[in-house]
CSV table of C-alpha atoms and ligand atoms in Angstrom, one decimal:
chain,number,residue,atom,x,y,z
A,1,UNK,CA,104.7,123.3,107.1
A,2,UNK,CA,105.8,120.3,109.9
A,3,UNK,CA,109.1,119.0,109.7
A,4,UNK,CA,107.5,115.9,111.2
A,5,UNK,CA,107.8,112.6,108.6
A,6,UNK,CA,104.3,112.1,106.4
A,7,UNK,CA,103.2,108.6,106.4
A,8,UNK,CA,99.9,107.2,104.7
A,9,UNK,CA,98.2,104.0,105.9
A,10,UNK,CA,95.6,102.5,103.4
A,11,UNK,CA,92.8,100.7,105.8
A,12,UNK,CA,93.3,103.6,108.7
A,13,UNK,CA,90.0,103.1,110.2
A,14,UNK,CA,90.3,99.6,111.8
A,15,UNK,CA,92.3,97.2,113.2
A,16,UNK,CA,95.7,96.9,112.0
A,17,UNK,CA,95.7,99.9,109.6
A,18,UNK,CA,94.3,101.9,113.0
A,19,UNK,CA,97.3,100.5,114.8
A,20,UNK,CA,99.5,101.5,112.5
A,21,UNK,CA,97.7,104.5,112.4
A,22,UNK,CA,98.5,104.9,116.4
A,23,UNK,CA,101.7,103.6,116.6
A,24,UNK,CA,103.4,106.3,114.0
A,25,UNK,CA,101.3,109.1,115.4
A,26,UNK,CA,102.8,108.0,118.9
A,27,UNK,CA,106.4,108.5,116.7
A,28,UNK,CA,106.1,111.7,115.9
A,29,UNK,CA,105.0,110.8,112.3
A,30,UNK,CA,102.3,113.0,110.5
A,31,UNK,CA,99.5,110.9,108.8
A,32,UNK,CA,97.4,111.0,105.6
A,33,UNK,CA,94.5,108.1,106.5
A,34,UNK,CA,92.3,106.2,103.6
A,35,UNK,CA,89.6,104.5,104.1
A,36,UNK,CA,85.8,104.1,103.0
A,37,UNK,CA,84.1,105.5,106.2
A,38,UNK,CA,84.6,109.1,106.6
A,39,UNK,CA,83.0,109.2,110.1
A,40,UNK,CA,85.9,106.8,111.6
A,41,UNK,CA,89.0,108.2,109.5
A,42,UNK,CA,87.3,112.2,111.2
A,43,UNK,CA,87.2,110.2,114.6
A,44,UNK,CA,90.4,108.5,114.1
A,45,UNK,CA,91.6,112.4,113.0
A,46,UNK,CA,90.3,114.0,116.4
A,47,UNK,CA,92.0,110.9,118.5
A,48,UNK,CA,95.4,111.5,117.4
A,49,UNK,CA,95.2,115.0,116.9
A,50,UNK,CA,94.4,115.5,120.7
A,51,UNK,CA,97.3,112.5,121.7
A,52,UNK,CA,99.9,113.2,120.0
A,53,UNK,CA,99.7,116.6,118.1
A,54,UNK,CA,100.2,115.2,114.8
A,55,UNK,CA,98.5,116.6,111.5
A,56,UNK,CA,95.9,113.9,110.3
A,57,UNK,CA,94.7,114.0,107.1
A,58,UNK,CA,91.7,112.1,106.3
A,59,UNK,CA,90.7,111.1,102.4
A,60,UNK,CA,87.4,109.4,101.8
A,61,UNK,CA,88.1,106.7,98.9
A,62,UNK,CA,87.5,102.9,98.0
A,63,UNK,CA,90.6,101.2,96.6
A,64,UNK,CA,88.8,98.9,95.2
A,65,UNK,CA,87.5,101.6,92.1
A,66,UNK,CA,89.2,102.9,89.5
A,67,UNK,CA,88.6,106.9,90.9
A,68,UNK,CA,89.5,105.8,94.6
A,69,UNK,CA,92.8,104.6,93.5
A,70,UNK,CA,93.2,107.6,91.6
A,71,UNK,CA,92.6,110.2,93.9
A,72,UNK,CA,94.9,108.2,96.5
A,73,UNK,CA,97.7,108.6,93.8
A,74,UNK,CA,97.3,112.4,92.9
A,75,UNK,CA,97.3,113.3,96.9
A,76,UNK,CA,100.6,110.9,97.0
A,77,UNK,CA,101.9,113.0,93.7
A,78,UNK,CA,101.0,116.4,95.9
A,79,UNK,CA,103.2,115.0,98.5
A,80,UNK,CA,106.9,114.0,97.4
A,81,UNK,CA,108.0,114.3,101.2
A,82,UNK,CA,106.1,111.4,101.7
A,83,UNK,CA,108.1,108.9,103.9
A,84,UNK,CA,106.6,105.5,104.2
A,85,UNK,CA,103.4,103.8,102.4
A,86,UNK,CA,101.7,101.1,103.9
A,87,UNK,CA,99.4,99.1,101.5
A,88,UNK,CA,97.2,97.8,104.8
A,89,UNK,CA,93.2,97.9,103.2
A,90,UNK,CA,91.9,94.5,102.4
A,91,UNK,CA,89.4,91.8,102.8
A,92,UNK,CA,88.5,88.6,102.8
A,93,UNK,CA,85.4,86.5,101.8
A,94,UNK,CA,84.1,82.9,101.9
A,95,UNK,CA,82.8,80.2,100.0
A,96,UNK,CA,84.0,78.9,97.1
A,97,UNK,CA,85.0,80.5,93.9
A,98,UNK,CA,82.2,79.6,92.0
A,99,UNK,CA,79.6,80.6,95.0
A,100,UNK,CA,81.3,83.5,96.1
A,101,UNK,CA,80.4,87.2,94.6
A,102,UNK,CA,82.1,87.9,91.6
A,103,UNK,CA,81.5,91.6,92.2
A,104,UNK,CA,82.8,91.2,95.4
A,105,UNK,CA,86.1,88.8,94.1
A,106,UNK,CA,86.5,91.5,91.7
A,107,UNK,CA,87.2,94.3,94.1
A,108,UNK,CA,89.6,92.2,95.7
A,109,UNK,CA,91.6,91.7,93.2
A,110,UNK,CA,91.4,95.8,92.2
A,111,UNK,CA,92.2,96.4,96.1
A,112,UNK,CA,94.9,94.1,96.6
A,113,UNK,CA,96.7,93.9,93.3
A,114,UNK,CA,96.4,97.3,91.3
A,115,UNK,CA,95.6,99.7,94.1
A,116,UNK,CA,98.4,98.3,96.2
A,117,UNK,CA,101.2,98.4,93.0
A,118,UNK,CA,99.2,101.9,91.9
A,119,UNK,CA,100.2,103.2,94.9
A,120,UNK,CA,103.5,101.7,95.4
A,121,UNK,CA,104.3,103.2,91.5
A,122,UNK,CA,102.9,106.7,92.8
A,123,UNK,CA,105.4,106.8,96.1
A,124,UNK,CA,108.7,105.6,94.6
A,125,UNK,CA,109.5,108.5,92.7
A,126,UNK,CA,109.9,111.3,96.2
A,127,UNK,CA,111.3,108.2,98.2
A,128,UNK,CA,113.8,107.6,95.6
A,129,UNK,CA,114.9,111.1,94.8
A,130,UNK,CA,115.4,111.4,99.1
A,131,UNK,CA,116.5,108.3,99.4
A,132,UNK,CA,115.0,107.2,102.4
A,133,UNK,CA,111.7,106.1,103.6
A,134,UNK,CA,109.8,102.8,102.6
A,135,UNK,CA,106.5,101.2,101.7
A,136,UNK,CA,105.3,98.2,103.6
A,137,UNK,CA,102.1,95.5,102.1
A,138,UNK,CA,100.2,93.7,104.7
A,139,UNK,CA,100.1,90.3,102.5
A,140,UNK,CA,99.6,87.6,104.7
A,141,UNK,CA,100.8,84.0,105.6
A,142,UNK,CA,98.2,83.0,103.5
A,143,UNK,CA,100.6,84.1,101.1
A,144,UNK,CA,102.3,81.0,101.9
A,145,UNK,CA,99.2,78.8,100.9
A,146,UNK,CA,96.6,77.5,98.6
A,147,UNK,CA,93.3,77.3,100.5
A,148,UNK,CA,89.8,76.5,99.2
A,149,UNK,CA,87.4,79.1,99.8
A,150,UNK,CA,90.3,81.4,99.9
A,151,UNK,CA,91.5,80.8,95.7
A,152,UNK,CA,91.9,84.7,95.0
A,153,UNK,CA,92.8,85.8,98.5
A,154,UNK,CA,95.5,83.7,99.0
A,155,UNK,CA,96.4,84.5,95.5
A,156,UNK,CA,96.5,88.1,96.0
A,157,UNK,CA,98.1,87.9,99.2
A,158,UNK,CA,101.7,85.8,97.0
A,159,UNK,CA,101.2,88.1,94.7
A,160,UNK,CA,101.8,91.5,97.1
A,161,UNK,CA,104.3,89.2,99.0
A,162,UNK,CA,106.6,88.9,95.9
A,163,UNK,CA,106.0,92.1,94.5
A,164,UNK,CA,107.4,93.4,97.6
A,165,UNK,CA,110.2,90.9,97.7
A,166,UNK,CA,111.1,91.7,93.7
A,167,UNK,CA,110.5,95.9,94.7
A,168,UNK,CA,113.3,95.0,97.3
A,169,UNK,CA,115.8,93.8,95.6
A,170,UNK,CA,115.6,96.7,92.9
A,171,UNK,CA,115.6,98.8,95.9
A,172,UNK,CA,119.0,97.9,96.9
A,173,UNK,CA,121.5,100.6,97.9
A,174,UNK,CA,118.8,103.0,97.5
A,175,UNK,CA,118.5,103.9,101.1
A,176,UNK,CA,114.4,103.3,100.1
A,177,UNK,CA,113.0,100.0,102.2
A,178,UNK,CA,110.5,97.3,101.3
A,179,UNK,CA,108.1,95.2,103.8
A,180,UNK,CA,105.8,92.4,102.9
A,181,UNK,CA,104.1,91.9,106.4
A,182,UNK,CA,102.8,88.6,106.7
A,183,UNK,CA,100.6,88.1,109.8
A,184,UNK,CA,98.6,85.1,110.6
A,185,UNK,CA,95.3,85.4,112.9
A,186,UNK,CA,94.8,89.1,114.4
A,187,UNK,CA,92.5,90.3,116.5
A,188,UNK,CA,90.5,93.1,114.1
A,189,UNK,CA,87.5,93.3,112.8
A,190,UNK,CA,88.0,91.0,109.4
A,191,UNK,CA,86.6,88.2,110.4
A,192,UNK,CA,83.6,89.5,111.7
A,193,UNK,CA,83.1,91.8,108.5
A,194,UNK,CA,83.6,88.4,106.4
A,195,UNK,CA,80.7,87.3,108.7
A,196,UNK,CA,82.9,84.0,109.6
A,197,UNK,CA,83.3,83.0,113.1
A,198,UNK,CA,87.3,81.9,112.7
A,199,UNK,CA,87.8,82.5,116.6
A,200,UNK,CA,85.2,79.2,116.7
A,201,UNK,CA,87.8,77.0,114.8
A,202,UNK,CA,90.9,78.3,116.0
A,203,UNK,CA,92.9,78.1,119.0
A,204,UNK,CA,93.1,81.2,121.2
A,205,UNK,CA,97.0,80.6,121.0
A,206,UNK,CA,96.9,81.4,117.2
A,207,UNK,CA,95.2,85.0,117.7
A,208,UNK,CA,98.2,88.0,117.8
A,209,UNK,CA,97.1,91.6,119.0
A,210,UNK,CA,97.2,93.8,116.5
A,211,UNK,CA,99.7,96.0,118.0
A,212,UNK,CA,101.8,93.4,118.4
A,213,UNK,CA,101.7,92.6,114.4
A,214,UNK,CA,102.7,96.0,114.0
A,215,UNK,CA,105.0,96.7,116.3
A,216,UNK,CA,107.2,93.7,114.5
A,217,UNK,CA,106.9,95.5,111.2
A,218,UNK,CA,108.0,99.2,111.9
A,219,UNK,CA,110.6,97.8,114.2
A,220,UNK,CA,112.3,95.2,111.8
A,221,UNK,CA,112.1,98.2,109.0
A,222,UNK,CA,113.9,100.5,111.4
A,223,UNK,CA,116.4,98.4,111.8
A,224,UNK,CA,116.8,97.5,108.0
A,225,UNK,CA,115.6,93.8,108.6
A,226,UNK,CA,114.7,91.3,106.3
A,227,UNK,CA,111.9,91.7,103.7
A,228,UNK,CA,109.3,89.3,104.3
A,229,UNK,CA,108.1,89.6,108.2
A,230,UNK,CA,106.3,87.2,110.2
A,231,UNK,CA,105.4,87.8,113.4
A,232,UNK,CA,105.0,85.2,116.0
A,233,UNK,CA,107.3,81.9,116.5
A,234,UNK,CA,103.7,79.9,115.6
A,235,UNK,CA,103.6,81.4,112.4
A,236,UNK,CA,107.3,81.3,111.5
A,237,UNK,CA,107.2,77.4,112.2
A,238,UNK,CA,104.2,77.0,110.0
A,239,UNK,CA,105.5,78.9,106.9
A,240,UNK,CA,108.7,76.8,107.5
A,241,UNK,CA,106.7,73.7,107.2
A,242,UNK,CA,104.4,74.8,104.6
A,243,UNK,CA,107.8,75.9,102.3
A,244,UNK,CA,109.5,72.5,103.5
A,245,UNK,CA,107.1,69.9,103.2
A,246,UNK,CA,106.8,68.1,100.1
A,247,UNK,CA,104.2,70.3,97.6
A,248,UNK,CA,102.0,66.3,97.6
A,249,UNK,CA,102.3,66.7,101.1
A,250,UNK,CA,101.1,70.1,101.8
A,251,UNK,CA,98.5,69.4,98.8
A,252,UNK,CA,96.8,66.7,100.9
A,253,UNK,CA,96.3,68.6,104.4
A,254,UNK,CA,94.9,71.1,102.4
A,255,UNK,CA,92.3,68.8,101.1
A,256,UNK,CA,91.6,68.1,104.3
A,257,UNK,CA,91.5,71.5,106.1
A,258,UNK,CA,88.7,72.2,103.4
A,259,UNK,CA,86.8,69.0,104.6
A,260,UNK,CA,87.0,69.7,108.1
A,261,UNK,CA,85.5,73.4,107.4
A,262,UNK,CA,82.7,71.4,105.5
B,1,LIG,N1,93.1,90.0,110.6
B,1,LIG,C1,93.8,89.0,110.2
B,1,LIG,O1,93.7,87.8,110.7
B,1,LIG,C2,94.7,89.2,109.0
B,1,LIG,C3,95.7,88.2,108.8
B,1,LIG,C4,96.6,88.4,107.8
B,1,LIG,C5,96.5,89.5,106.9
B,1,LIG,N2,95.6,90.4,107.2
B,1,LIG,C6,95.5,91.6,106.3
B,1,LIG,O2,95.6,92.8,107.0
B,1,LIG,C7,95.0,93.9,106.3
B,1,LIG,C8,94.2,94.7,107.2
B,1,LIG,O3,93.1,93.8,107.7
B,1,LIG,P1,92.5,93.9,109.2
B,1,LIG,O4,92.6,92.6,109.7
B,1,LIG,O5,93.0,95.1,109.9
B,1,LIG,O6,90.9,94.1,108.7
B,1,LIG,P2,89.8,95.1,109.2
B,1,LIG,O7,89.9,95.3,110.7
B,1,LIG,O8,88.6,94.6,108.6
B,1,LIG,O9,90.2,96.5,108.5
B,1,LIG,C9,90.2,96.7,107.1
B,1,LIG,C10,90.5,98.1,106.8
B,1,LIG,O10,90.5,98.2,105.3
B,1,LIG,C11,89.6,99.2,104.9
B,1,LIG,N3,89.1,98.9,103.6
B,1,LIG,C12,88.4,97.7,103.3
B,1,LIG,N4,88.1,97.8,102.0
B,1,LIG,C13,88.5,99.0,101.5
B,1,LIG,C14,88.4,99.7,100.2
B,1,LIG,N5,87.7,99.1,99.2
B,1,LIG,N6,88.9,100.9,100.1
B,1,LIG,C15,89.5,101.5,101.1
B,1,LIG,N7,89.7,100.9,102.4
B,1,LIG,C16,89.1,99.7,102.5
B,1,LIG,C17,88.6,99.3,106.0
B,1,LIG,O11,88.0,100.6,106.1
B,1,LIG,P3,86.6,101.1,105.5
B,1,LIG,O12,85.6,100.0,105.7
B,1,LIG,O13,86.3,102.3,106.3
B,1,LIG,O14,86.8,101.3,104.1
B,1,LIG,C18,89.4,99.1,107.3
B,1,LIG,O15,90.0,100.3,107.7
B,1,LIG,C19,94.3,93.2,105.1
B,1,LIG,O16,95.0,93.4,103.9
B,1,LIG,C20,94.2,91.8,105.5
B,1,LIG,O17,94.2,91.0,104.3
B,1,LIG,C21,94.6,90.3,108.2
């Protein structure tokens, strides 16, 4: 038995679920990684294992079906000393609604609305009774936005933000923390894997490091910060002007962000 703190990280096998993945290990935290591909979550094991001499625990399951989500929350009810839960998995696709895969807009909603508050519902009860620990989302600043050929995404992504925001404030007092994370561009393999060349339309100056995204979030929940975290001063300025502007406004360069993406 370690006396080491238990994390899980949802999305362990790439980019910023990895970094996570790296960054607790490197804390001293013990790790229970979920993820699709078997292969990376053993090679992700063997990598952190030999680094830091931390007990990773890899569990093969897609969070986007019904038996993934399940087997996620019976190893989470197996582990009440379970200290922080980060909701990372996710994915994005393109083209409209109506062109777009309802199969594949399906799953998204499964993975980022009922495995992420399955989950969530699954932790609260150890982190409550030890009051301590937390669970951080990885929403998005998408969160922020209504984008076409993003309708469900950026949907999903308000929805974990104000779950999280709404799970805070019945936290209060509780000594148990809530994060929605909301990053802008980072440097992982999403894009690619949406088979959209973003780095092609968008400044260099807009891409964050991973590590960087996630050393913002487990500092500001160390330090009992607030809530919804957005790293980088670009991104903070543009959810500031997105939540300022008038709605007509913000309505109209939306229109034409979707024209200039054709
Ligand atoms: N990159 C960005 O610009 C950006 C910006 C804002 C927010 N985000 C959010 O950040 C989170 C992580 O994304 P990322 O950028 O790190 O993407 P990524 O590099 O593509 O990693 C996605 C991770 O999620 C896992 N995953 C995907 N579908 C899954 C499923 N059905 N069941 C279980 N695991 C699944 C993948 O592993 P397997 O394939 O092995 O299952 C992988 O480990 C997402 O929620 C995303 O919406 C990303």
């Amino acid at each position: 038995m370690s006396d080491r703190p238990l994390a899980l990280v949802t999305g362990a096998t790439a980019g910023i679920g990895a970094e996570y993945c790296r960054q607790l290990a490197a804390g001293g935290h013990d790790l229970i990684g979920v993820a699709r591909d078997g292969v990376r979550l053993q090679a992700m094991a063997e990598e952190l294992r030999a680094r830091h001499g931390i007990t990773f625990t890899p569990l093969v399951a897609d969070l986007s079906a019904d038996d993934g989500i399940a087997a996620v929350e019976r190893a989470i009810a197996e582990r009440p000393a379970l200290s922080l839960l980060v909701n990372n998995a996710g994915f994005g696709t393109t083209g409209t609604l109506v062109s777009s895969d309802p199969a594949a807009q399906r799953r998204m909603l499964v993975l980022h609305v009922d495995a992420v508050h399955r989950l969530t519902r699954a932790a609260l009860p150890g982190l409550l009774h030890r009051r301590a620990g937390g669970v951080i989302t990885v929403a998005s600043v998408a969160s922020f936005l209504a984008a076409g050929g993003n309708v469900n995404y950026c949907a999903t992504k308000t929805w974990q933000r104000v779950y999280m925001m709404g799970l805070a404030v019945e936290l209060k007092g509780t000594g148990v923390r809530a994060q929605a994370l909301c990053p802008g561009f980072t440097s992982t393999e999403f894009h690619d894997r949406m088979g959209f060349d973003q780095r092609g339309r968008t400044p260099a100056w807009m891409w964050m490091p991973a590590a960087d995204v996630v050393r913002t979030s487990l500092d500001t929940l160390a330090r009992g910060g607030p809530v919804v975290v957005i790293p980088g001063a670009v991104y903070k300025t543009l959810v500031f002007l997105a939540r300022h502007l008038p709605l007509w406004l913000v309505e109209r360069l939306s229109r034409t962000y979707r024209r200039d993406r054709g």
